[in-house]
Structures are given as C-alpha cells and as structure tokens.
Short mmCIF file of C-alpha atoms in Angstrom, two decimals:
data_model
loop_
_atom_site.label_atom_id
_atom_site.label_comp_id
_atom_site.label_asym_id
_atom_site.label_seq_id
_atom_site.Cartn_x
_atom_site.Cartn_y
_atom_site.Cartn_z
CA UNK A 54 -9.33 4.84 6.77
CA UNK A 55 -8.42 1.81 8.80
CA UNK A 56 -6.08 -0.85 7.43
CA UNK A 57 -7.64 -4.24 8.15
CA UNK A 58 -5.64 -7.42 8.67
CA UNK A 59 -7.21 -8.74 5.47
CA UNK A 60 -5.92 -5.77 3.45
CA UNK A 61 -2.48 -6.07 5.05
CA UNK A 62 -2.37 -9.80 4.20
CA UNK A 63 -3.45 -9.07 0.62
CA UNK A 64 -0.68 -6.48 0.34
CA UNK A 65 1.88 -8.98 1.61
CA UNK A 66 0.67 -11.62 -0.85
CA UNK A 67 0.74 -9.25 -3.81
CA UNK A 68 4.12 -7.76 -2.79
CA UNK A 69 5.88 -11.10 -2.99
CA UNK A 70 9.57 -10.46 -3.56
CA UNK A 71 9.16 -6.83 -4.66
CA UNK A 72 11.26 -4.28 -2.83
CA UNK A 73 9.47 -1.56 -0.91
CA UNK A 74 10.88 0.95 -3.40
CA UNK A 75 9.34 -0.90 -6.35
CA UNK A 76 6.07 -1.37 -4.52
CA UNK A 77 6.06 2.35 -3.70
CA UNK A 78 6.60 3.24 -7.36
CA UNK A 79 3.80 0.93 -8.45
CA UNK A 80 1.29 2.06 -5.83
CA UNK A 81 2.27 5.76 -5.78
CA UNK A 82 2.38 5.50 -1.96
CA UNK A 83 5.38 6.77 0.03
CA UNK A 84 7.71 3.90 0.88
CA UNK A 85 7.88 4.91 4.55
CA UNK A 86 4.08 4.81 4.73
CA UNK A 87 4.16 1.36 3.09
CA UNK A 88 6.78 0.16 5.56
CA UNK A 89 4.69 1.35 8.50
CA UNK A 90 1.54 -0.29 7.10
CA UNK A 91 3.34 -3.58 6.44
CA UNK A 92 4.94 -3.60 9.90
CA UNK A 93 1.64 -2.75 11.58
CA UNK A 94 2.90 0.49 13.13
CA UNK A 95 0.37 2.44 11.04
CA UNK A 96 -3.21 1.25 11.03
CA UNK A 97 -4.88 4.32 9.57
CA UNK A 98 -4.22 6.05 6.25
CA UNK A 99 -5.81 8.77 4.15
CA UNK A 100 -8.63 7.66 1.82
CA UNK A 101 -6.47 8.31 -1.29
CA UNK A 102 -3.70 6.08 0.08
CA UNK A 103 -6.22 3.36 0.95
CA UNK A 104 -7.71 3.52 -2.56
CA UNK A 105 -4.28 3.33 -4.20
CA UNK A 106 -3.37 0.25 -2.17
CA UNK A 107 -6.71 -1.40 -2.83
CA UNK A 108 -6.49 -0.69 -6.58
CA UNK A 109 -2.96 -2.11 -6.69
CA UNK A 110 -4.11 -5.31 -4.98
CA UNK A 111 -6.89 -5.68 -7.54
CA UNK A 112 -4.41 -5.15 -10.36
CA UNK A 113 -6.03 -1.97 -11.55
CA UNK A 114 -4.54 1.38 -12.40
CA UNK A 115 -3.40 3.59 -9.53
CA UNK A 116 -4.69 7.16 -9.44
CA UNK A 117 -2.00 9.82 -9.70
CA UNK A 118 -3.89 12.45 -7.72
#
C-alpha cells in the first residue's frame, strides 16, 4: 500500500519526541522500515504494516499478526 503525505505527516505529528525504537515497539513495525517511511525513501509498505501504522495514529490497538 502507498504511504501518502498525509499519513506521513500524521505519523510525524503522533511521533513527537519518541525515539524510533519506542515508536517501533508501539507500532510493531520494524524500526528500519519506520525510518525509511519517515525519511520518504520508502513509499510502499505491506497492508499489515500500513494497518499497524494507521491504527497507531488513531490511538487504537496494534495487531500482533
């Protein structure tokens, strides 16, 4: 799934001062994937990763599988 600028901006807003490690633990997304998404070097992710990020933004629970 494609990462839109809106989703990336929402991630940045929600991240605040969290470290990438902490954000990775909270979202259950690999920290290197998160780094690439945040830097814009990755614009496409698997549907599960997209859903985890979207759920984290909305403050909901993140799926483990």
